[in-house]
């Protein structure tokens, strides 16, 4: 299970390193900075709960609600669809056992990483 945080870190770094470092553009919607922070925080939380099924189940359900609320407030269509898609993915995740918790964590991390990549492309 020690590899899961490493996978998460690698995915976040890869998503963040895909664009060159430049000065922030004033014309970008605020969601370009807010959505990745929210998703990244949730992925870190899931990673820390990967071996605790009950806590992870609660965390994923709460995250789905929070991410969906965030999506509802986003004006940019591409970003909104990406964030709502992640909320929908979280709602489909079922956690019943310790093994399913690990699988759920990996699924959530993959979905969150993909969402951050979509947001990055929409904000480029």
mmCIF file of C-alpha atoms in Angstrom:
data_model
loop_
_atom_site.group_PDB
_atom_site.id
_atom_site.type_symbol
_atom_site.label_atom_id
_atom_site.label_comp_id
_atom_site.label_asym_id
_atom_site.label_seq_id
_atom_site.Cartn_x
_atom_site.Cartn_y
_atom_site.Cartn_z
ATOM 1 C CA UNK A 1 0.000 0.000 0.000
ATOM 2 C CA UNK A 2 2.992 2.293 0.280
ATOM 3 C CA UNK A 3 3.050 2.577 -3.486
ATOM 4 C CA UNK A 4 -0.363 4.257 -3.631
ATOM 5 C CA UNK A 5 0.836 7.632 -2.271
ATOM 6 C CA UNK A 6 3.746 7.435 -4.697
ATOM 7 C CA UNK A 7 1.379 6.786 -7.587
ATOM 8 C CA UNK A 8 -0.763 9.729 -6.493
ATOM 9 C CA UNK A 9 2.226 12.021 -6.233
ATOM 10 C CA UNK A 10 3.516 10.926 -9.630
ATOM 11 C CA UNK A 11 0.139 11.488 -11.240
ATOM 12 C CA UNK A 12 -0.264 14.941 -9.714
ATOM 13 C CA UNK A 13 3.249 15.920 -10.723
ATOM 14 C CA UNK A 14 2.750 14.614 -14.241
ATOM 15 C CA UNK A 15 -0.483 16.540 -14.593
ATOM 16 C CA UNK A 16 1.153 19.689 -13.262
ATOM 17 C CA UNK A 17 4.281 19.324 -15.362
ATOM 18 C CA UNK A 18 2.471 18.998 -18.658
ATOM 19 C CA UNK A 19 2.263 22.749 -19.148
ATOM 20 C CA UNK A 20 5.123 25.231 -19.153
ATOM 21 C CA UNK A 21 5.464 27.575 -16.213
ATOM 22 C CA UNK A 22 4.264 31.026 -17.195
ATOM 23 C CA UNK A 23 2.752 34.005 -15.480
ATOM 24 C CA UNK A 24 -0.913 33.476 -14.586
ATOM 25 C CA UNK A 25 -3.286 34.774 -17.228
ATOM 26 C CA UNK A 26 -5.810 37.297 -16.028
ATOM 27 C CA UNK A 27 -8.451 36.064 -18.469
ATOM 28 C CA UNK A 28 -8.651 32.541 -17.022
ATOM 29 C CA UNK A 29 -11.689 31.629 -14.968
ATOM 30 C CA UNK A 30 -11.075 31.191 -11.242
ATOM 31 C CA UNK A 31 -12.029 27.531 -11.617
ATOM 32 C CA UNK A 32 -8.698 26.964 -13.347
ATOM 33 C CA UNK A 33 -7.027 27.328 -9.974
ATOM 34 C CA UNK A 34 -9.828 26.241 -7.648
ATOM 35 C CA UNK A 35 -10.894 22.938 -9.221
ATOM 36 C CA UNK A 36 -7.443 21.275 -9.232
ATOM 37 C CA UNK A 37 -6.865 22.304 -5.613
ATOM 38 C CA UNK A 38 -10.198 20.823 -4.521
ATOM 39 C CA UNK A 39 -9.651 17.602 -6.462
ATOM 40 C CA UNK A 40 -6.046 17.259 -5.295
ATOM 41 C CA UNK A 41 -7.111 17.652 -1.678
ATOM 42 C CA UNK A 42 -9.744 14.942 -2.105
ATOM 43 C CA UNK A 43 -7.244 12.579 -3.737
ATOM 44 C CA UNK A 44 -4.831 13.068 -0.838
ATOM 45 C CA UNK A 45 -7.649 12.359 1.596
ATOM 46 C CA UNK A 46 -8.626 9.188 -0.268
ATOM 47 C CA UNK A 47 -5.019 8.030 -0.311
ATOM 48 C CA UNK A 48 -4.726 8.403 3.450
ATOM 49 C CA UNK A 49 -7.919 6.359 3.959
ATOM 50 C CA UNK A 50 -7.137 3.599 1.441
ATOM 51 C CA UNK A 51 -7.080 0.877 4.092
ATOM 52 C CA UNK A 52 -10.034 2.155 6.127
ATOM 53 C CA UNK A 53 -13.204 1.137 4.269
ATOM 54 C CA UNK A 54 -15.788 2.858 6.479
ATOM 55 C CA UNK A 55 -13.957 6.171 6.574
ATOM 56 C CA UNK A 56 -13.189 6.010 2.853
ATOM 57 C CA UNK A 57 -16.829 5.315 1.977
ATOM 58 C CA UNK A 58 -17.905 8.369 3.974
ATOM 59 C CA UNK A 59 -15.131 10.489 2.489
ATOM 60 C CA UNK A 60 -15.973 9.540 -1.096
ATOM 61 C CA UNK A 61 -19.680 10.270 -0.568
ATOM 62 C CA UNK A 62 -18.894 13.668 0.962
ATOM 63 C CA UNK A 63 -16.410 14.437 -1.802
ATOM 64 C CA UNK A 64 -18.966 13.568 -4.489
ATOM 65 C CA UNK A 65 -21.399 16.042 -2.947
ATOM 66 C CA UNK A 66 -18.750 18.755 -2.587
ATOM 67 C CA UNK A 67 -17.357 18.276 -6.096
ATOM 68 C CA UNK A 68 -20.873 18.283 -7.559
ATOM 69 C CA UNK A 69 -21.655 21.544 -5.742
ATOM 70 C CA UNK A 70 -18.461 23.031 -7.145
ATOM 71 C CA UNK A 71 -19.397 21.883 -10.655
ATOM 72 C CA UNK A 72 -22.789 23.573 -10.330
ATOM 73 C CA UNK A 73 -21.078 26.920 -9.706
ATOM 74 C CA UNK A 74 -18.648 26.709 -12.647
ATOM 75 C CA UNK A 75 -19.428 28.900 -15.656
ATOM 76 C CA UNK A 76 -16.975 27.426 -18.194
ATOM 77 C CA UNK A 77 -18.662 24.483 -19.933
ATOM 78 C CA UNK A 78 -15.548 22.340 -20.474
ATOM 79 C CA UNK A 79 -14.394 22.710 -16.880
ATOM 80 C CA UNK A 80 -17.919 22.160 -15.569
ATOM 81 C CA UNK A 81 -18.292 18.922 -17.552
ATOM 82 C CA UNK A 82 -14.919 17.630 -16.359
ATOM 83 C CA UNK A 83 -15.648 18.361 -12.695
ATOM 84 C CA UNK A 84 -19.214 17.006 -12.899
ATOM 85 C CA UNK A 85 -17.853 13.875 -14.559
ATOM 86 C CA UNK A 86 -15.545 13.328 -11.602
ATOM 87 C CA UNK A 87 -18.454 13.772 -9.173
ATOM 88 C CA UNK A 88 -20.426 11.199 -11.165
ATOM 89 C CA UNK A 89 -17.476 8.779 -11.052
ATOM 90 C CA UNK A 90 -17.244 9.169 -7.278
ATOM 91 C CA UNK A 91 -20.948 8.388 -6.881
ATOM 92 C CA UNK A 92 -20.470 5.057 -8.672
ATOM 93 C CA UNK A 93 -17.668 3.887 -6.386
ATOM 94 C CA UNK A 94 -18.673 1.250 -3.842
ATOM 95 C CA UNK A 95 -16.616 0.433 -0.784
ATOM 96 C CA UNK A 96 -17.476 -2.654 1.259
ATOM 97 C CA UNK A 97 -14.220 -4.370 2.204
ATOM 98 C CA UNK A 98 -10.614 -3.442 2.738
ATOM 99 C CA UNK A 99 -9.736 -4.761 -0.717
ATOM 100 C CA UNK A 100 -12.548 -2.787 -2.328
ATOM 101 C CA UNK A 101 -11.312 0.302 -0.457
ATOM 102 C CA UNK A 102 -7.902 -0.031 -2.084
ATOM 103 C CA UNK A 103 -9.520 -0.536 -5.493
ATOM 104 C CA UNK A 104 -11.840 2.420 -4.885
ATOM 105 C CA UNK A 105 -8.900 4.612 -3.941
ATOM 106 C CA UNK A 106 -7.087 3.707 -7.136
ATOM 107 C CA UNK A 107 -10.220 4.335 -9.203
ATOM 108 C CA UNK A 108 -10.830 7.709 -7.549
ATOM 109 C CA UNK A 109 -7.206 8.757 -8.007
ATOM 110 C CA UNK A 110 -7.258 7.790 -11.678
ATOM 111 C CA UNK A 111 -10.509 9.684 -12.201
ATOM 112 C CA UNK A 112 -9.300 12.728 -10.316
ATOM 113 C CA UNK A 113 -6.028 12.816 -12.196
ATOM 114 C CA UNK A 114 -7.876 12.588 -15.494
ATOM 115 C CA UNK A 115 -10.160 15.406 -14.410
ATOM 116 C CA UNK A 116 -7.220 17.622 -13.483
ATOM 117 C CA UNK A 117 -5.729 16.979 -16.926
ATOM 118 C CA UNK A 118 -9.029 17.956 -18.589
ATOM 119 C CA UNK A 119 -9.189 21.141 -16.510
ATOM 120 C CA UNK A 120 -5.577 21.957 -17.399
ATOM 121 C CA UNK A 121 -6.359 21.552 -21.119
ATOM 122 C CA UNK A 122 -9.478 23.706 -20.819
ATOM 123 C CA UNK A 123 -7.457 26.386 -19.052
ATOM 124 C CA UNK A 124 -4.494 26.336 -21.445
#
